[in-house]
Tab-separated table of C-alpha atoms and ligand atoms in Angstrom:
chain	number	residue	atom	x	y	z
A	1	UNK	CA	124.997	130.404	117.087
A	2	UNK	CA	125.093	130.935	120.794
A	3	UNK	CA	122.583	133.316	122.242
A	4	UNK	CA	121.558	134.198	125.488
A	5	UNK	CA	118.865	136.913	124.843
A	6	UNK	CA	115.759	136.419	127.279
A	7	UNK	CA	117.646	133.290	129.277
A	8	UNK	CA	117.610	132.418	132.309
A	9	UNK	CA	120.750	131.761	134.292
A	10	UNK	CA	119.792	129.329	137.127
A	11	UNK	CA	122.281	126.293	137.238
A	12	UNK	CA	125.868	125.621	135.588
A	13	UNK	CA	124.261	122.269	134.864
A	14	UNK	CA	122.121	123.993	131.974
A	15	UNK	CA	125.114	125.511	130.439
A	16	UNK	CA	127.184	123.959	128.114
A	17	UNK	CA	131.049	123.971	127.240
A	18	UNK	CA	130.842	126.340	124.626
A	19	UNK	CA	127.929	128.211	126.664
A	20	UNK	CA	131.195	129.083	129.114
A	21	UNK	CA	133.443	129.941	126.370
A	22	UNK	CA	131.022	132.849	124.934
A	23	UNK	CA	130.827	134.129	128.763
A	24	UNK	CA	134.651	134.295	128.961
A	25	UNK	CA	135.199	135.699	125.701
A	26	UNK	CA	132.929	138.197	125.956
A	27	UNK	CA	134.311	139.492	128.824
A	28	UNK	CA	137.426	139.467	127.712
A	29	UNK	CA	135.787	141.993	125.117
A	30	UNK	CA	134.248	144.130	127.971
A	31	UNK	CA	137.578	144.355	129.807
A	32	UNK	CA	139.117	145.599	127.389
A	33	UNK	CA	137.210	147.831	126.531
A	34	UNK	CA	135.906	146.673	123.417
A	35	UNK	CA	132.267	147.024	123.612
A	36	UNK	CA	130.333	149.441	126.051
A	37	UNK	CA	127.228	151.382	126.407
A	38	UNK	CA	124.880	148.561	125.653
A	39	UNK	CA	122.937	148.273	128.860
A	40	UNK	CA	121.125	151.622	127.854
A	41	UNK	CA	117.281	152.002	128.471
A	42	UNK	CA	117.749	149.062	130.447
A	43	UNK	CA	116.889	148.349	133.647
A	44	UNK	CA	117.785	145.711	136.535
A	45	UNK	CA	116.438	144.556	139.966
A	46	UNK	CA	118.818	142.901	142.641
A	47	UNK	CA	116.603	141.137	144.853
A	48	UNK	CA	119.288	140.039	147.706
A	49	UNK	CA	116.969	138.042	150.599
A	50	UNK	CA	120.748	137.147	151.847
A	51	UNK	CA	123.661	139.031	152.598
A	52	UNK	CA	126.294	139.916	149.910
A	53	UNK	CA	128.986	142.911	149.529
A	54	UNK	CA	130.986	141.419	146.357
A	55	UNK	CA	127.677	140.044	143.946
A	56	UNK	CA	125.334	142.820	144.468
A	57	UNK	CA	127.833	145.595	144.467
A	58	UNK	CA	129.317	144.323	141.341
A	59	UNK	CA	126.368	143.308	139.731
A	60	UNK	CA	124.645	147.300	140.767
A	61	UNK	CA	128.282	148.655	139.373
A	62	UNK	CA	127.809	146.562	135.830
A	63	UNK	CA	124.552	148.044	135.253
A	64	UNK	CA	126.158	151.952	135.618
A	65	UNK	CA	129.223	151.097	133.597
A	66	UNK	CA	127.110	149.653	131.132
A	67	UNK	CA	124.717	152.727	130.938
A	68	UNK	CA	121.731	151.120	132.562
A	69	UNK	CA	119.814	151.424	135.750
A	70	UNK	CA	118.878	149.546	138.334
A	71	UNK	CA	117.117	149.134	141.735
A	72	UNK	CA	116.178	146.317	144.328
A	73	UNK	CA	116.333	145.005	147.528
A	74	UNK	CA	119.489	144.459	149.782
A	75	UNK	CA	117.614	143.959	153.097
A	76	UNK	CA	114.189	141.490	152.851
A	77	UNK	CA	112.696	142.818	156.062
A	78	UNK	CA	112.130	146.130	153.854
A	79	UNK	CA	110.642	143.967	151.292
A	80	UNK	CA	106.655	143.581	151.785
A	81	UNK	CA	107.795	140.175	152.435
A	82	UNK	CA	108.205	141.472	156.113
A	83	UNK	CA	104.187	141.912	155.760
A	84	UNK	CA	103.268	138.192	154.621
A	85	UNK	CA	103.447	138.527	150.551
A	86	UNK	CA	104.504	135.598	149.211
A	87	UNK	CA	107.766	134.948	147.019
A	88	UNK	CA	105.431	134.459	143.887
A	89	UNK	CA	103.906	137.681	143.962
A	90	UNK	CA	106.852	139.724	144.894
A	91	UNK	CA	108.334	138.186	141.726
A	92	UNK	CA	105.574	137.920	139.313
A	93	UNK	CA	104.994	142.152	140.390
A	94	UNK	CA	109.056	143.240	140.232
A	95	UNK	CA	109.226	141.446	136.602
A	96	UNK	CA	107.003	143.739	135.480
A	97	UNK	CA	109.079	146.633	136.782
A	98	UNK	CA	112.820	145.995	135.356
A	99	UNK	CA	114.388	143.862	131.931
A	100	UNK	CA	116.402	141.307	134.358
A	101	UNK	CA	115.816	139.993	137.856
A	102	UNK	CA	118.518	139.230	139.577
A	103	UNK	CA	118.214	137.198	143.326
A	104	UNK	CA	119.904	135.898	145.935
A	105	UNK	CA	117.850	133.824	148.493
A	106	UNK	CA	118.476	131.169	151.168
A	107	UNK	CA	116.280	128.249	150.170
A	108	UNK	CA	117.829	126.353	147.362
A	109	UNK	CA	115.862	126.238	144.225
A	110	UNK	CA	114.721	129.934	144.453
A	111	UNK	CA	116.113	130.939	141.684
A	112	UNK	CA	114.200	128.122	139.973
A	113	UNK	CA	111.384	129.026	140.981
A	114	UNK	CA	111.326	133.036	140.449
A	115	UNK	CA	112.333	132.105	136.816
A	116	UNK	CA	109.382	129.965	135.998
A	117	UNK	CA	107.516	132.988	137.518
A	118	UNK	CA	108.930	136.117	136.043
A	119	UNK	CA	108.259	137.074	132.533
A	120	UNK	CA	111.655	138.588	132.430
A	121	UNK	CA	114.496	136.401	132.663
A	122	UNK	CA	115.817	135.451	135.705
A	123	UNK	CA	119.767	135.376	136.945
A	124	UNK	CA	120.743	133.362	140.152
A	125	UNK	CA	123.411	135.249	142.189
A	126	UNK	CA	123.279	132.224	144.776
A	127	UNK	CA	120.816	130.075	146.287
A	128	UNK	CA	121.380	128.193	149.495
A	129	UNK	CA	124.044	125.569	149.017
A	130	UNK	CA	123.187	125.174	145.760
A	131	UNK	CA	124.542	127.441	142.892
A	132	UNK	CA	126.461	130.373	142.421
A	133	UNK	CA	126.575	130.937	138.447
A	134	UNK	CA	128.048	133.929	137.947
A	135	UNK	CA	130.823	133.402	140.673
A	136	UNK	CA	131.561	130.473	138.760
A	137	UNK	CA	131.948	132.822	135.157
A	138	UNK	CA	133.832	135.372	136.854
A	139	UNK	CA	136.266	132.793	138.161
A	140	UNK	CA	136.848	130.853	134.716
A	141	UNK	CA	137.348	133.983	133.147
A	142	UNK	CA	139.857	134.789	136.063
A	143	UNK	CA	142.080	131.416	135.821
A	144	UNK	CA	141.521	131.718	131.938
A	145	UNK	CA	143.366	135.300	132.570
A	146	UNK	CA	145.931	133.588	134.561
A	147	UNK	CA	146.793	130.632	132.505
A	148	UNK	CA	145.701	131.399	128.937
A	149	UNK	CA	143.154	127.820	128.961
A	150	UNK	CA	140.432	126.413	130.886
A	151	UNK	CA	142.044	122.838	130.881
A	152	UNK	CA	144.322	120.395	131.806
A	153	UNK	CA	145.099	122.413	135.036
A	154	UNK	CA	145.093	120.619	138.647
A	155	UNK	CA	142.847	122.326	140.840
A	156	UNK	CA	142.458	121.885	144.639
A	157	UNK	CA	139.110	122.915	146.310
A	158	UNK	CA	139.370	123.378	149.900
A	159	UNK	CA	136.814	123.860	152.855
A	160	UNK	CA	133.303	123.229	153.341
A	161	UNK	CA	132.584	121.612	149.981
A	162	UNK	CA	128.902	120.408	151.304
A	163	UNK	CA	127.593	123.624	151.551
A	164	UNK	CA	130.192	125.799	149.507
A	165	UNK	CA	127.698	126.998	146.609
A	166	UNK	CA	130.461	128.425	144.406
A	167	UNK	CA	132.288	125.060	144.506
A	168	UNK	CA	129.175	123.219	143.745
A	169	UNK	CA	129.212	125.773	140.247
A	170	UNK	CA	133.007	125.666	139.500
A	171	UNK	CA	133.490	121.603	139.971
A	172	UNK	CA	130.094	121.254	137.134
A	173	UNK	CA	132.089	123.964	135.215
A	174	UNK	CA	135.712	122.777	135.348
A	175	UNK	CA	134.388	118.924	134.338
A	176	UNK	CA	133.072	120.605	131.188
A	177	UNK	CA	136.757	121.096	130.179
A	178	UNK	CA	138.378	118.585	131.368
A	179	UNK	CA	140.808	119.097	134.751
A	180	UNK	CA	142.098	117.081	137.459
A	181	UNK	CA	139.976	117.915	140.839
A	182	UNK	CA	141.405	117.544	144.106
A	183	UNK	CA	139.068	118.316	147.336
A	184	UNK	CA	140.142	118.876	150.205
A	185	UNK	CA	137.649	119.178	153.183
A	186	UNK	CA	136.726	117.569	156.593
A	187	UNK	CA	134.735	114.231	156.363
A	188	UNK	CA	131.840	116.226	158.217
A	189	UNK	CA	131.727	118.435	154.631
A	190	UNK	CA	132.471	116.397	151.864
A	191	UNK	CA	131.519	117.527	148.163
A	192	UNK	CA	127.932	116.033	147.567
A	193	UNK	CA	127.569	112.839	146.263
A	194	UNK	CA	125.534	114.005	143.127
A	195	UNK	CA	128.478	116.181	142.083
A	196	UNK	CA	131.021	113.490	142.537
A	197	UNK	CA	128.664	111.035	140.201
A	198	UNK	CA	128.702	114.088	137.518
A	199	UNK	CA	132.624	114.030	137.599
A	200	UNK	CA	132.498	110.279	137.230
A	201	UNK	CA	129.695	110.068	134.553
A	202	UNK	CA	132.423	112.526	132.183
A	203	UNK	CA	135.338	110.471	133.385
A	204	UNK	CA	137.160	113.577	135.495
A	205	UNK	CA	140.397	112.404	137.499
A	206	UNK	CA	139.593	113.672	141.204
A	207	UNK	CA	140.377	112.841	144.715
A	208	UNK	CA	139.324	113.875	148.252
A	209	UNK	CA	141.490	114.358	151.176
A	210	UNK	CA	141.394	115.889	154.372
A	211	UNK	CA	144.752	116.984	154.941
A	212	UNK	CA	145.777	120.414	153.265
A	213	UNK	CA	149.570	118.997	153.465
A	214	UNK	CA	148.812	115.993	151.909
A	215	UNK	CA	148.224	118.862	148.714
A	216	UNK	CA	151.551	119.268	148.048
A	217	UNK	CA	151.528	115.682	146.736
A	218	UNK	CA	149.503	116.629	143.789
A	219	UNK	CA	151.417	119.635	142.109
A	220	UNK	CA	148.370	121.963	141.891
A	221	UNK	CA	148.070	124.659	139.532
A	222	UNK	CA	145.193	126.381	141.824
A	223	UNK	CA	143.886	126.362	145.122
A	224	UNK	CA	140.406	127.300	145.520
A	225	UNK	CA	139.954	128.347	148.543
A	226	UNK	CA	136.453	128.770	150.515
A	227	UNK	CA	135.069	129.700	153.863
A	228	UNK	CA	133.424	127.104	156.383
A	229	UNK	CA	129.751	128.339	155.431
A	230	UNK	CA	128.739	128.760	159.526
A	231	UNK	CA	125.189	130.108	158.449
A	232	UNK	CA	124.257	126.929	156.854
A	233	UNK	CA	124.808	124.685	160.056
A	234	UNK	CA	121.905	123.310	162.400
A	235	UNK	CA	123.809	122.160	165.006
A	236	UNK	CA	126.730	125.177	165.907
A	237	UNK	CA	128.143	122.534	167.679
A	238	UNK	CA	129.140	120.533	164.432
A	239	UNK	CA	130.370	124.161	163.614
A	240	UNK	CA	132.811	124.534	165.901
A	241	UNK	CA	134.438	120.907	165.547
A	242	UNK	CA	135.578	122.231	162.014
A	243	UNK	CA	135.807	125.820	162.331
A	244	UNK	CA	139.267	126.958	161.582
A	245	UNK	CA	140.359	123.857	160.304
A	246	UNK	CA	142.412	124.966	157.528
A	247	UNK	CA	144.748	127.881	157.228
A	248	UNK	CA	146.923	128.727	154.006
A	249	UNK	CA	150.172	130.805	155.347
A	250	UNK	CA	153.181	132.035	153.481
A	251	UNK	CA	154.602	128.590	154.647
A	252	UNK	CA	151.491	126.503	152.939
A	253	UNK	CA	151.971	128.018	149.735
A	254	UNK	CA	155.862	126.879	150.041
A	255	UNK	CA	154.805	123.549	150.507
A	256	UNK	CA	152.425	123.574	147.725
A	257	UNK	CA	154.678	125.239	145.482
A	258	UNK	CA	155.880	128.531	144.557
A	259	UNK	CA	153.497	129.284	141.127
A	260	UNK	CA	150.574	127.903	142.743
A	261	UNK	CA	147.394	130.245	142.014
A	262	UNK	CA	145.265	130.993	145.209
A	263	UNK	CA	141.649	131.556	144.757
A	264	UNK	CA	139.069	132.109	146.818
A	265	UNK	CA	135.283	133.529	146.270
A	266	UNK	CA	135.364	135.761	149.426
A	267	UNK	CA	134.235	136.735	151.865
A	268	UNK	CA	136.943	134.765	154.033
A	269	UNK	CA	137.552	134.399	157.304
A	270	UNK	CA	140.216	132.668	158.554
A	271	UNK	CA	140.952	130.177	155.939
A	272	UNK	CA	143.602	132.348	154.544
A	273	UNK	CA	146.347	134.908	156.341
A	274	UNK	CA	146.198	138.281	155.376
A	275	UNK	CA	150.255	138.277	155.066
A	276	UNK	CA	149.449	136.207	151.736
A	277	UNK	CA	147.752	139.062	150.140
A	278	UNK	CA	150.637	140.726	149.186
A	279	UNK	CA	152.202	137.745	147.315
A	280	UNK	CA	152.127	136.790	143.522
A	281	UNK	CA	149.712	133.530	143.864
A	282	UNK	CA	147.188	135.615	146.032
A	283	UNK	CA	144.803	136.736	143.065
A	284	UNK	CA	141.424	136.847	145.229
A	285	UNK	CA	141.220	140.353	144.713
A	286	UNK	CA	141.851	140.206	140.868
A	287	UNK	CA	139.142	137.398	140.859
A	288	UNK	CA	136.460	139.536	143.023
A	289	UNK	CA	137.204	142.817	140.753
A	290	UNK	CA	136.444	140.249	137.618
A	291	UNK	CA	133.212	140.214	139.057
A	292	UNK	CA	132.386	143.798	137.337
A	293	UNK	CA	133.176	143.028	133.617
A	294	UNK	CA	131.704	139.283	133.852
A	295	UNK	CA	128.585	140.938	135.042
A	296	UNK	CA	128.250	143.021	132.522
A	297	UNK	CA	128.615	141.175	129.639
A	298	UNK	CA	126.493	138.421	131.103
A	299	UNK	CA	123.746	141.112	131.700
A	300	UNK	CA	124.326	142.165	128.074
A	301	UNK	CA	123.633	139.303	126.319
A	302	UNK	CA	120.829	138.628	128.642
A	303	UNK	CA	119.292	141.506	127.502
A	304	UNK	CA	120.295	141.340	123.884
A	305	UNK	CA	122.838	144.601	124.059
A	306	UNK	CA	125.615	141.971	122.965
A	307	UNK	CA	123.768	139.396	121.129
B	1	LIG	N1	131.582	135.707	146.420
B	1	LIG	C1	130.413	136.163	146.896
B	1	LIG	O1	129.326	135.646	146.545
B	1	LIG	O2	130.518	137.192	147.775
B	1	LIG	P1	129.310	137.947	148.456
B	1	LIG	O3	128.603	136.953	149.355
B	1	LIG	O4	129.912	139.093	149.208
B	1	LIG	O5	128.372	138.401	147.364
């Protein structure tokens, strides 16, 4: 049997197929309203060292709904971080006041790090260009939702793939079930090379291309849309040579095809026009308001609430 109870959740590479499927199901539970009221006389911390409105916000909402509590940290420099204490000890003190420790933090490998350090478990709501977890639960449960399965669907990912955390999470997810991966970025921001050698090690049909056209070729189910990640780039001149590059319109999703799913982990800029929002493929919004019940049941079996 599957538990969760006292687990960290760092990576989507130490989660297995059927890991997923408990996630998904048991939101589906918490959705509908199944299950409730097992986060009392618990409490969480949301350590956020980087901005966020969707994952902290949801996560801080999760906790209520669920009858818990919680407190943390949405701006570092009112952190005693801000007065030289290091990482270590602002972790090693805040596991001592709360059941789960949640963080966000720019260096990759945080996470990592606070959960060999806490004595409570640790969940990763993003670190650096690395992973993004829970975005990735919250979006299988959404195209689960959507489709009624979590394979043998063609999924485009488009944008800046190097850096792109949640597509870094979803593409290790997605291989676990089997789907056909098409990526579609600028050469500059290319899905890492690790990644690509995990698709090929479990034998996953993908592609990469650069044109957003060029998608229409390959009949996709979903397309996963993300923002160029500006914040992550040394040089802003390498920013601007991609910035903008892609642009789904009313007359992209035409070209892709009418029941094509559009996705994207927000916050966006650009990459999508706000005249989409009102059609049937935009589910963004769906996906982001996901966020609540796939939080809370993660945070209940965490805790042992759902075990
Ligand atoms: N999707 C996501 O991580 O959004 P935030 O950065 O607003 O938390």
């Amino acid at each position: 049997m599957i538990s969760f109870r006292d687990r960290s959740i760092v990576s989507i590479r130490d989660m297995s197929h059927d890991d997923l499927i408990k996630i998904v199901e048991t939101t589906e539970l918490v959705k509908n309203g199944e299950i409730s009221g097992f986060l009392e006389g618990k409490t969480v911390a949301t350590l956020f060292f980087e901005p966020s409105t969707r994952t902290r916000l949801s996560f801080e909402s999760a906790v209520f709904k669920s009858g818990g509590s919680v407190f943390g940290i949405a701006n570092p420099k009112a952190s005693s971080q801000s007065k030289g204490e290091s990482f270590a000890d602002s972790i090693k003190t805040v596991a001592g006041y709360c059941d789960v420790i949640v963080i966000r933090h720019p260096v990759e490998g945080a996470a990592r790090m606070a959960s060999e350090l806490s004595s409570t478990p640790v969940i990763n709501a993003g670190d650096g260009s690395n992973q993004h977890p829970t975005q990735t639960f919250l979006d299988l449960f959404t195209i689960n939702e959507q489709f009624g399965r979590l394979d043998n669907l063609k999924i485009g990912m488009m944008g800046d793939l190097k850096y792109g955390r949640t597509v870094h999470s979803l593409a290790h997810a997605l291989a676990l079930f089997g789907n056909e991966l098409t990526f579609i970025s600028p050469s500059s921001l290319k899905m890492p090379g690790h990644i690509l050698k995990e698709l090929d090690h479990r034998n996953i049909t993908y592609r990469s291309i650069s044109n957003l056209e060029e998608a229409g070729d390959h009949d996709l189910d979903i397309l996963y849309a993300t923002r160029i990640q500006k914040e992550r780039f040394g040089d802003p001149q390498e920013y601007e040579k991609v910035a903008g590059i892609y642009r789904i319109t009313p007359e992209t999703i035409q070209l892709l095809g009418k029941n094509i799913r559009v996705m994207h982990p927000l916050p966006r800029v650009d990459e999508i026009a706000e005249e989409v929002d009102s059609m049937p493929n935009a589910i963004y919004f769906t996906q982001a308001h996901n966020g609540i019940p796939t939080r809370q049941a993660l945070l209940g079996l965490v805790t042992g609430g759902l075990d």
